[in-house]
Tab-separated table of C-alpha atoms and ligand atoms in Angstrom:
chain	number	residue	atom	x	y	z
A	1	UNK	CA	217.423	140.949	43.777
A	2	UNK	CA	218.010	137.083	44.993
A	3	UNK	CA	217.063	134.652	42.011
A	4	UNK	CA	214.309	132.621	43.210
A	5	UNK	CA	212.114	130.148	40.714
A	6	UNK	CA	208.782	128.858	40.344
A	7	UNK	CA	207.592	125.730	38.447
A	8	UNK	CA	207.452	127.472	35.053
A	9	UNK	CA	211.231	128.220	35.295
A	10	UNK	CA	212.006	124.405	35.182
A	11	UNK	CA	212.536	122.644	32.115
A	12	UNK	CA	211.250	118.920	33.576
A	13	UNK	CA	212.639	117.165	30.261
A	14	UNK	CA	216.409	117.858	32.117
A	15	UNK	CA	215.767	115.592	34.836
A	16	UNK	CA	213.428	113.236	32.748
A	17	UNK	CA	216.202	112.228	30.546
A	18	UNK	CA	218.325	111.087	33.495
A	19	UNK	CA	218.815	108.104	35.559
A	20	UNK	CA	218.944	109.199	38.919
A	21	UNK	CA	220.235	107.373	41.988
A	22	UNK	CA	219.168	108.352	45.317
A	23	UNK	CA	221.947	107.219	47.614
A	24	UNK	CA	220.238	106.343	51.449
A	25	UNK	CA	216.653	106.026	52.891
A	26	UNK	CA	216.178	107.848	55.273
A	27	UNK	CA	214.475	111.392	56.263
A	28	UNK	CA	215.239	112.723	52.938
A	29	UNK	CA	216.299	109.525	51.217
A	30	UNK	CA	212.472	108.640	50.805
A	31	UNK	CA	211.324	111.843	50.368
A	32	UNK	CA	213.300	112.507	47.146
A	33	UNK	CA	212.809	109.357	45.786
A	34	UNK	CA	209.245	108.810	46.348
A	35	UNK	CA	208.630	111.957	44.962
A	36	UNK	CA	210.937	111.951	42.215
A	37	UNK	CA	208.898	108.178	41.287
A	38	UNK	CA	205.646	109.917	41.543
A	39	UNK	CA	207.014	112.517	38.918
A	40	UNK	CA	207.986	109.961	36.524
A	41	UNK	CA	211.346	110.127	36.679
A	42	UNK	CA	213.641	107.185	36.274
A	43	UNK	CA	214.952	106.738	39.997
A	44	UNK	CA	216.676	103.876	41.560
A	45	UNK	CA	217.310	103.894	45.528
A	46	UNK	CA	221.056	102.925	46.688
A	47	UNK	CA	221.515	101.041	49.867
A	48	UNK	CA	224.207	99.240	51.965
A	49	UNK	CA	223.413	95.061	51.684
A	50	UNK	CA	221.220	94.580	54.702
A	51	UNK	CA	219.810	97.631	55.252
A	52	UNK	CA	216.804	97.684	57.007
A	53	UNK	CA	215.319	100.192	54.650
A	54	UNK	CA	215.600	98.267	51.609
A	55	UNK	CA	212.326	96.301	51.982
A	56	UNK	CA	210.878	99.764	52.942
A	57	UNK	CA	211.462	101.437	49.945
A	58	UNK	CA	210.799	98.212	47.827
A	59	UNK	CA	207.475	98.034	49.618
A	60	UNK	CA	206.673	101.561	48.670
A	61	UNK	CA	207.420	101.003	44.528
A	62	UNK	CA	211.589	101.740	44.392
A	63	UNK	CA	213.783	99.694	42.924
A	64	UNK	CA	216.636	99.111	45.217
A	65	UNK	CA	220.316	98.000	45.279
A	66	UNK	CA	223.864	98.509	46.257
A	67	UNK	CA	225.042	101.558	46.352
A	68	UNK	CA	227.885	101.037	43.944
A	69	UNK	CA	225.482	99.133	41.402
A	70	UNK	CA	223.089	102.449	41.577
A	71	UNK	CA	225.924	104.812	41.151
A	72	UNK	CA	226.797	102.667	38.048
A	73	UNK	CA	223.687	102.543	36.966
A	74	UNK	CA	222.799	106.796	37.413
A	75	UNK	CA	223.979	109.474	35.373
A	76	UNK	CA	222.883	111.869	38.552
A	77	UNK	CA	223.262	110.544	41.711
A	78	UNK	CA	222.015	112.130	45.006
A	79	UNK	CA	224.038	111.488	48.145
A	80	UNK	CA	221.158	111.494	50.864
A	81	UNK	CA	223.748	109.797	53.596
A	82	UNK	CA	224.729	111.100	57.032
A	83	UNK	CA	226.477	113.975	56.336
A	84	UNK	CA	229.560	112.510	58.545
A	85	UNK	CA	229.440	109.449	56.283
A	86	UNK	CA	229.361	110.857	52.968
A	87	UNK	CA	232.817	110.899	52.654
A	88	UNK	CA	234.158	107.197	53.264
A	89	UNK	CA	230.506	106.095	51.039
A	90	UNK	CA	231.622	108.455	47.902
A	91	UNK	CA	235.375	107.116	48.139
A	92	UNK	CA	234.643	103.541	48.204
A	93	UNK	CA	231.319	102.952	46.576
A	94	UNK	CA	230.373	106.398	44.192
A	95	UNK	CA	233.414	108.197	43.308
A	96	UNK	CA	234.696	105.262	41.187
A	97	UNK	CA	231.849	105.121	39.008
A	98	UNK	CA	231.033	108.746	38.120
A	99	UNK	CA	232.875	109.781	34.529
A	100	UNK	CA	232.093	112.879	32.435
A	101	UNK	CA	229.243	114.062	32.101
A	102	UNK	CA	227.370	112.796	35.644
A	103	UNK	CA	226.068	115.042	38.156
A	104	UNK	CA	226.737	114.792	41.718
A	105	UNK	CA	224.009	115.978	43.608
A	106	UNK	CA	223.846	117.151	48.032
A	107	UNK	CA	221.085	118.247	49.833
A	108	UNK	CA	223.451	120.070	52.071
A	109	UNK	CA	227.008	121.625	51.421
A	110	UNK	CA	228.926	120.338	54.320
A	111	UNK	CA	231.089	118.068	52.525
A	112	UNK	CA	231.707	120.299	49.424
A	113	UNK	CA	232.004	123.072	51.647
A	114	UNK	CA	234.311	121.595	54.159
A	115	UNK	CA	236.808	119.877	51.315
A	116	UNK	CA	235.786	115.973	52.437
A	117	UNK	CA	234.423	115.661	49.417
A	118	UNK	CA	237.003	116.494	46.373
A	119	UNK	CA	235.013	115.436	42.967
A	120	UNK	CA	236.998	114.625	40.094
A	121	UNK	CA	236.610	117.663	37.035
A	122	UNK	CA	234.215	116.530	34.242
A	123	UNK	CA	231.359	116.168	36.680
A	124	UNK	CA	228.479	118.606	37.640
A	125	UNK	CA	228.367	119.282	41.295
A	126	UNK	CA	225.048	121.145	42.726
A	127	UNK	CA	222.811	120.923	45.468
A	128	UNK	CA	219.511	120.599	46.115
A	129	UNK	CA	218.803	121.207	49.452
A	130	UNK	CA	215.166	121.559	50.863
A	131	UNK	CA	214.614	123.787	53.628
A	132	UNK	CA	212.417	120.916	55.708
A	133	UNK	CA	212.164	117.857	57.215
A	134	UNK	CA	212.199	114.699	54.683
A	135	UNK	CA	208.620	113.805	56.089
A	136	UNK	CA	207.193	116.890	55.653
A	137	UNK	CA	208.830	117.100	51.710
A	138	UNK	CA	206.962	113.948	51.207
A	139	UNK	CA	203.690	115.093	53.067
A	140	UNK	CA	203.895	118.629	51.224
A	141	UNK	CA	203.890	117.065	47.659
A	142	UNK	CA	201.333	114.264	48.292
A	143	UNK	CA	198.555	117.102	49.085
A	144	UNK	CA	200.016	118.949	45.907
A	145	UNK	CA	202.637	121.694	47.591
A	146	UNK	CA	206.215	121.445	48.592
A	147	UNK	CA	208.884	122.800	50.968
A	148	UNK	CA	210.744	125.164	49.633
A	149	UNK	CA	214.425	124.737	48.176
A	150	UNK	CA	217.972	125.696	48.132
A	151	UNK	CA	219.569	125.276	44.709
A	152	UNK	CA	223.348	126.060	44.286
A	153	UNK	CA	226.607	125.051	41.761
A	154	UNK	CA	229.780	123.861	42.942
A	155	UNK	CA	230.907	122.828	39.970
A	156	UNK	CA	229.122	123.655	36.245
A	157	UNK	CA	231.234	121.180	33.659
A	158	UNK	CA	228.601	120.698	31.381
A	159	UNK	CA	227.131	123.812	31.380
A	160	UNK	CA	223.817	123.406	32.598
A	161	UNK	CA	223.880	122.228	35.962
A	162	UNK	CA	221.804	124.760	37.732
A	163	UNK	CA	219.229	123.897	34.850
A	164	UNK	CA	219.488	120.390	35.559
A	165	UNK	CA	219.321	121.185	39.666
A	166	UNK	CA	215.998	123.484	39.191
A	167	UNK	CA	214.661	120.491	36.978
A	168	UNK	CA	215.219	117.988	40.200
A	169	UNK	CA	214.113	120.762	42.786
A	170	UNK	CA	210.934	120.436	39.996
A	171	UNK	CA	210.360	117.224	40.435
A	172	UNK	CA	210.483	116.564	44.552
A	173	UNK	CA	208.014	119.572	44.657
A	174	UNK	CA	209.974	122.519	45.878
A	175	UNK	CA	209.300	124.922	43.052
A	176	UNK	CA	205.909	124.704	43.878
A	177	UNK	CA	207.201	126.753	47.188
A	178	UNK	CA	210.051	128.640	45.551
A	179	UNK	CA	213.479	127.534	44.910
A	180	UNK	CA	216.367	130.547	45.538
A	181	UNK	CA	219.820	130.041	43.874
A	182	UNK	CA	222.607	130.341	46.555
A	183	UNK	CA	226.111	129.197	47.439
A	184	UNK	CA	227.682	126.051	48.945
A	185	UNK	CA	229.272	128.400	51.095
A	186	UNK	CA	226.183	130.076	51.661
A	187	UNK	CA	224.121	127.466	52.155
A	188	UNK	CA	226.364	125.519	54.541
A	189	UNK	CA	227.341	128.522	56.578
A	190	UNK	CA	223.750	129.770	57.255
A	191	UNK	CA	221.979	126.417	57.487
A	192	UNK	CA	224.404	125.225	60.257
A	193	UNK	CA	224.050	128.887	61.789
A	194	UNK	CA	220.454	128.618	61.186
A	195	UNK	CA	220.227	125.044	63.239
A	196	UNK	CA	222.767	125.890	66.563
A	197	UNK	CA	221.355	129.519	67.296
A	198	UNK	CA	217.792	129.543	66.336
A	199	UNK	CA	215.763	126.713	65.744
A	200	UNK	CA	217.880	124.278	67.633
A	201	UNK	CA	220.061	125.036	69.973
A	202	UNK	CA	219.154	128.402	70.719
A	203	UNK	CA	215.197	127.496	71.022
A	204	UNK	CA	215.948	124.458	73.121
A	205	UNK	CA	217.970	126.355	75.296
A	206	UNK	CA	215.707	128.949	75.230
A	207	UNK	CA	212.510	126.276	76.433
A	208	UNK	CA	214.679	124.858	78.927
A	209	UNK	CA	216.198	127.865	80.797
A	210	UNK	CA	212.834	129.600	81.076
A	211	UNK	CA	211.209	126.391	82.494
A	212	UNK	CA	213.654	125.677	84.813
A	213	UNK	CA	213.868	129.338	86.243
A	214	UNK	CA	210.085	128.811	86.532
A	215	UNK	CA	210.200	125.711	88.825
A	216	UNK	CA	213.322	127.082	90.949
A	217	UNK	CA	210.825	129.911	91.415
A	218	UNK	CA	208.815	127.178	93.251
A	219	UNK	CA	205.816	127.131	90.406
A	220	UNK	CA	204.504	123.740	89.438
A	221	UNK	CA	206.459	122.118	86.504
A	222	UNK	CA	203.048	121.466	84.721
A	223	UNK	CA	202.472	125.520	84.698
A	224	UNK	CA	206.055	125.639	83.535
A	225	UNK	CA	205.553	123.161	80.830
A	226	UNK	CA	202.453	124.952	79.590
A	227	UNK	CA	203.951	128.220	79.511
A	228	UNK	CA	207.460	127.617	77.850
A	229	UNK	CA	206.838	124.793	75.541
A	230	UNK	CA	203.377	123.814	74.868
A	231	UNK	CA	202.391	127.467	74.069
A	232	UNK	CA	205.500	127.747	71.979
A	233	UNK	CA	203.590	126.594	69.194
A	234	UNK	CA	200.772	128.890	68.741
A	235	UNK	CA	203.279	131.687	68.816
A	236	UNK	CA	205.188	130.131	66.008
A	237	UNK	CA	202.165	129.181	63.974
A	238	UNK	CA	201.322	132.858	64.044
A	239	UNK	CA	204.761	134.279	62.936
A	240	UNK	CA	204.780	131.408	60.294
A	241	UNK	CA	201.733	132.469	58.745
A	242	UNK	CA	201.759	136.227	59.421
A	243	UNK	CA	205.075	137.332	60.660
A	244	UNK	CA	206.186	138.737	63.783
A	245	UNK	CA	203.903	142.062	63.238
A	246	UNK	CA	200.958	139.462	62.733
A	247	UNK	CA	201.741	136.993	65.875
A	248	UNK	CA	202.254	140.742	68.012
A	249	UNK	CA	198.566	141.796	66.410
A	250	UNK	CA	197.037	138.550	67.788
A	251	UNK	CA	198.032	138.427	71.250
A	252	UNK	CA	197.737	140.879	74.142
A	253	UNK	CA	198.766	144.487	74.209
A	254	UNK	CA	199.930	143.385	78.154
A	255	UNK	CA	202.189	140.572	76.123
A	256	UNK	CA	202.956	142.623	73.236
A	257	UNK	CA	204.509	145.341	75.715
A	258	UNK	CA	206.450	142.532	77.315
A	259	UNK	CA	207.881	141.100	74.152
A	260	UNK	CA	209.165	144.430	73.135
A	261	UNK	CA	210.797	145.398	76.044
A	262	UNK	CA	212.312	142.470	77.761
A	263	UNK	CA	212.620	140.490	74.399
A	264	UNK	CA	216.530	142.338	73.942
A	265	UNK	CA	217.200	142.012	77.564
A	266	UNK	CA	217.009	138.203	77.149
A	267	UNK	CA	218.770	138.478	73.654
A	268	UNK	CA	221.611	140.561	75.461
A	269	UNK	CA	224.735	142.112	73.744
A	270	UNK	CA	226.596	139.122	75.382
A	271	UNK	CA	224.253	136.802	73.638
A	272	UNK	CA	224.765	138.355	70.383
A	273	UNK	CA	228.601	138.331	70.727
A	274	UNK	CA	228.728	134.253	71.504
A	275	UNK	CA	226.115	134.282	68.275
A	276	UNK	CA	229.116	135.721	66.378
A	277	UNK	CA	231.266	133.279	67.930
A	278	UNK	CA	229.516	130.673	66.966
A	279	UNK	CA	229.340	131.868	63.505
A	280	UNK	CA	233.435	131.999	63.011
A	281	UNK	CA	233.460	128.349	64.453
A	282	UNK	CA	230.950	127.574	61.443
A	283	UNK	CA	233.161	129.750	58.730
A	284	UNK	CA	236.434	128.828	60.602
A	285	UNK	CA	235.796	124.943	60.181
A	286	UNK	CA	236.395	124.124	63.542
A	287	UNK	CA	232.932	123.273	64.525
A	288	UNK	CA	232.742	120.874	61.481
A	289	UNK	CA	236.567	119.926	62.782
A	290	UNK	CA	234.879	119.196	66.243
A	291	UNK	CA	232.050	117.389	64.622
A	292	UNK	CA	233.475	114.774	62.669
A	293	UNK	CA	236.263	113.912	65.105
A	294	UNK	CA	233.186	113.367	67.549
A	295	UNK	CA	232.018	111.168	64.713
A	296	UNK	CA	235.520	109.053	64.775
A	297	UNK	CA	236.381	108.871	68.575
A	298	UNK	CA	232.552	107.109	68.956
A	299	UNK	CA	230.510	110.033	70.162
A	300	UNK	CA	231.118	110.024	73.427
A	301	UNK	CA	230.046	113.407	74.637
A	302	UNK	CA	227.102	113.735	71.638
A	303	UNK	CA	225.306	110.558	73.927
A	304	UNK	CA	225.874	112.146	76.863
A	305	UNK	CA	224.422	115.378	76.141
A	306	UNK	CA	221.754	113.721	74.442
A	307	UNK	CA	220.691	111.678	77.686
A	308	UNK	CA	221.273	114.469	79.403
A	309	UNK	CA	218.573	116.612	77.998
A	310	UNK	CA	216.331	113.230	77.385
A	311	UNK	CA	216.302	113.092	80.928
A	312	UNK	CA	215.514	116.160	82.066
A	313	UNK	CA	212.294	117.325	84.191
A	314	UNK	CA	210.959	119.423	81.414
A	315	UNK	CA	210.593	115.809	79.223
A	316	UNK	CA	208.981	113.820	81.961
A	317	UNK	CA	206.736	116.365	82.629
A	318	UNK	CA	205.728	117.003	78.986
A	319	UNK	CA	205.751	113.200	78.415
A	320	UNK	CA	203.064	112.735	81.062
A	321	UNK	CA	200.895	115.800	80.159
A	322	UNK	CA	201.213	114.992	76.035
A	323	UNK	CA	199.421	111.637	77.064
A	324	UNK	CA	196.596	113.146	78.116
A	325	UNK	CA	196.116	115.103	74.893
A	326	UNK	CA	196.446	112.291	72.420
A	327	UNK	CA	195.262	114.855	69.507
A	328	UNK	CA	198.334	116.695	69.876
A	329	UNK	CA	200.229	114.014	67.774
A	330	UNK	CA	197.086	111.921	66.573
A	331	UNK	CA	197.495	111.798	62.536
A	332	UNK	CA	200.688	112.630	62.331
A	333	UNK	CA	203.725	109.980	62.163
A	334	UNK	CA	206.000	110.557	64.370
A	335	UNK	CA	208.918	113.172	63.761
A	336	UNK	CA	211.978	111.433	64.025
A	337	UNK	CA	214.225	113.804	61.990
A	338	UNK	CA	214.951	117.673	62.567
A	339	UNK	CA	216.551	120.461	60.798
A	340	UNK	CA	219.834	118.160	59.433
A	341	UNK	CA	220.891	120.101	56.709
B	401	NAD	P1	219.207	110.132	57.705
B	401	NAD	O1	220.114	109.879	58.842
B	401	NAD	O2	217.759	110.311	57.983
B	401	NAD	O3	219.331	108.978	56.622
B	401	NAD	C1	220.540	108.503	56.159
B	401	NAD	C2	220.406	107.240	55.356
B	401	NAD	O4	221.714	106.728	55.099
B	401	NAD	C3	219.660	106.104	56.026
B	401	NAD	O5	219.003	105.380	55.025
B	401	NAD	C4	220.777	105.273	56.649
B	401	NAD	O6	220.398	103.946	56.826
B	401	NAD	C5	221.848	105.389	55.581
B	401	NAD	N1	223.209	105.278	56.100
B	401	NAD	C6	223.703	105.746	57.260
B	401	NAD	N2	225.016	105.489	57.359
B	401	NAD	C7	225.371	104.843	56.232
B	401	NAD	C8	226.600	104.313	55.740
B	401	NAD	N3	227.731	104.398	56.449
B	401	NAD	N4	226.597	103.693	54.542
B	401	NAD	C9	225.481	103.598	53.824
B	401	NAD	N5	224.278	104.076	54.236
B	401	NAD	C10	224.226	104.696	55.426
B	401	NAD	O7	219.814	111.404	56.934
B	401	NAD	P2	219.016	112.702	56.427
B	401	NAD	O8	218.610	113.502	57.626
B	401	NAD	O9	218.010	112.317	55.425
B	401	NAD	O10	220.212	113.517	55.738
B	401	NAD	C11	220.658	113.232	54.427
B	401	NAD	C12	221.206	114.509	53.832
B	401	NAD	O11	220.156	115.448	53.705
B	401	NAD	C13	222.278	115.186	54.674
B	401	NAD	O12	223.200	115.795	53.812
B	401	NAD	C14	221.499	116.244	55.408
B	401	NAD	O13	222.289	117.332	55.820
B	401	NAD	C15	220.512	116.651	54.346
B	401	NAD	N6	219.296	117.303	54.816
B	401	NAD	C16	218.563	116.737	55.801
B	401	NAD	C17	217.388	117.335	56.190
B	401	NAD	C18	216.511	116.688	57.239
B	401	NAD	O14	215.495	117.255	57.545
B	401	NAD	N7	216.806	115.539	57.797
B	401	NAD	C19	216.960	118.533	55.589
B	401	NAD	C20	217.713	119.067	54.548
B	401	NAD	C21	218.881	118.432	54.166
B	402	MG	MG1	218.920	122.551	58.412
């Protein structure tokens, strides 16, 4: 049976007697420590000098400062950077002033995972990683819920750490959604996985295949739009709150029949053999090989892909018919980070 825990499992007082730094402001940077402040615990935000983010989080009620000076300071520090800069930040600025008996938190494995991270013995290594956008982890607990939560142990020196893990899941909300113990390797693997064949890549791909075959068809783009991306999120609002059985139970027999049988012809053998591909690349380490060389050589081919796809048809179009259905967005800020990690 997987391990998965509720508020009453955490022991709060774990995390309460701990100064925690929250390294970075960003998606989950503010989510974690505006939560953590709202739960009383004592939380200090670390930032580069001149970040633009450090009025930000002053604004909002953190105390801010360098990152070395909160690493110091912390006797738990959370490493909320880009994952691709982790490891240059923890060498220079966090390694050298964590001694026995600190914890070392992630809200993602790569680094651990992947060996560019190599913490010294004597410290607690475990993650924390919410399985959410930042926004939405601070949304969730400022109307009393949370986002569910990923809690592993790298490394348990003091004995305690995935105690002292399921006390911080505690206190940015997650085990109000359910927090299940897992791996680094685990974690890493799947969420990566996860992010390049379903909810990312494969779902973009997905959107912008079916349009396109649409409008080579000769249909109108707008029909396109409608049908492969705007409707996209009824669908998923249906499987999210009642599961594929519930989303088939809502819609028509006519689409139901559809889904059933032409469903695997899309998801082909072949497509399920380049999944499995895709998979060794993740377990392998060449994709995260691949990824931080992109990273070093200036991301070349990441901006080019990027314009590429902010480019295409399927974006004007949606861009122009979004405008005329300013409730779409109206209330909510806008979503500038996805899956991550
Ligand atoms: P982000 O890009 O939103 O924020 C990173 C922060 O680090 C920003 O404050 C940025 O200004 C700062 N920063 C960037 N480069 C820096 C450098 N070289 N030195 C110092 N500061 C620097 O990152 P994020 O999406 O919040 O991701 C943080 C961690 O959380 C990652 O490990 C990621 O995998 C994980 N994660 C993210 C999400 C998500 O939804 N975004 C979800 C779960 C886990
Ligand atoms: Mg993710």
């Amino acid at each position: 049976m997987p391990t998965l825990y509720y508020a009453k499992d955490a022991d709060r007082s774990l995390i309460a007697d701990r100064k925690v730094a929250v390294i970075g402001y960003g998606s989950q940077g503010h989510a974690h420590a505006l939560n953590l402040l709202d739960s009383g615990v004592d939380v200090r935000v670390g930032l580069r000098e001149g970040s633009k983010s450090w009025a930000k989080a002053e604004a909002a009620g953190l105390r801010v400062t360098t990152i070395s000076q909160a690493a110091e300071e912390a006797d738990l520090v959370m490493v909320l950077l880009p994952d691709t800069d982790q490891a240059r930040v923890y060498d220079e600025q966090i390694a050298p002033h964590l001694g026995e008996g600190d914890a070392l938190f992630f809200a993602h494995g790569f680094n651990i995972r992947f060996q560019t991270i190599s913490p010294a013995s004597g410290i607690d290594v475990a993650m924390v990683a919410p399985k959410g956008p930042g926004h939405l982890v601070r949304r969730t607990y400022t109307e009393g819920g949370g986002v569910p939560a990923l809690i592993a142990v790298a490394a348990d020196a003091s004995g305690n750490a995935m105690a002292l893990a399921l006390a911080y899941a505690d206190a940015i909300g997650a085990t109000r959604a359910g927090v299940l113990e897992t791996t680094f390797d685990e974690e890493t693997e799947t969420d990566l996985f996860g992010e390049q064949v379903v909810l990312c890549g494969g779902l973009t791909a997905l959107v912008t295949a079916g349009f396109e075959t649409l409008v080579e068809a000769g249909y109108q783009p707008e029909s396109a739009y409608f049908e492969c991306l705007h409707e996209l999120k009824l669908i998923v609002d249906l499987m999210y709150e009642q599961g594929i059985s519930g989303m088939r139970f809502s819609i028509s027999t006519t689409a139901e029949y559809g889904d059933l049988t032409r469903g695997p012809r899309i998801i082909s053998e072949g497509v399920r053999a380049e999944m499995k591909k895709v998979l060794a690349e993740i377990r392998d380490g060449s994709f995260a090989k691949e990824w931080i060389e992109e990273n070093e050589t200036g991301l070349k081919r990441y901006n080019e892909l990027r314009e590429a796809g902010r480019t295409h048809q399927v974006e004007q179009i949606g861009a122009e018919l979004r405008s005329m259905m300013p409730f779409i967005s109206a209330g909510h800020e806008r979503i500038e980070d996805v899956s991550g990690g």
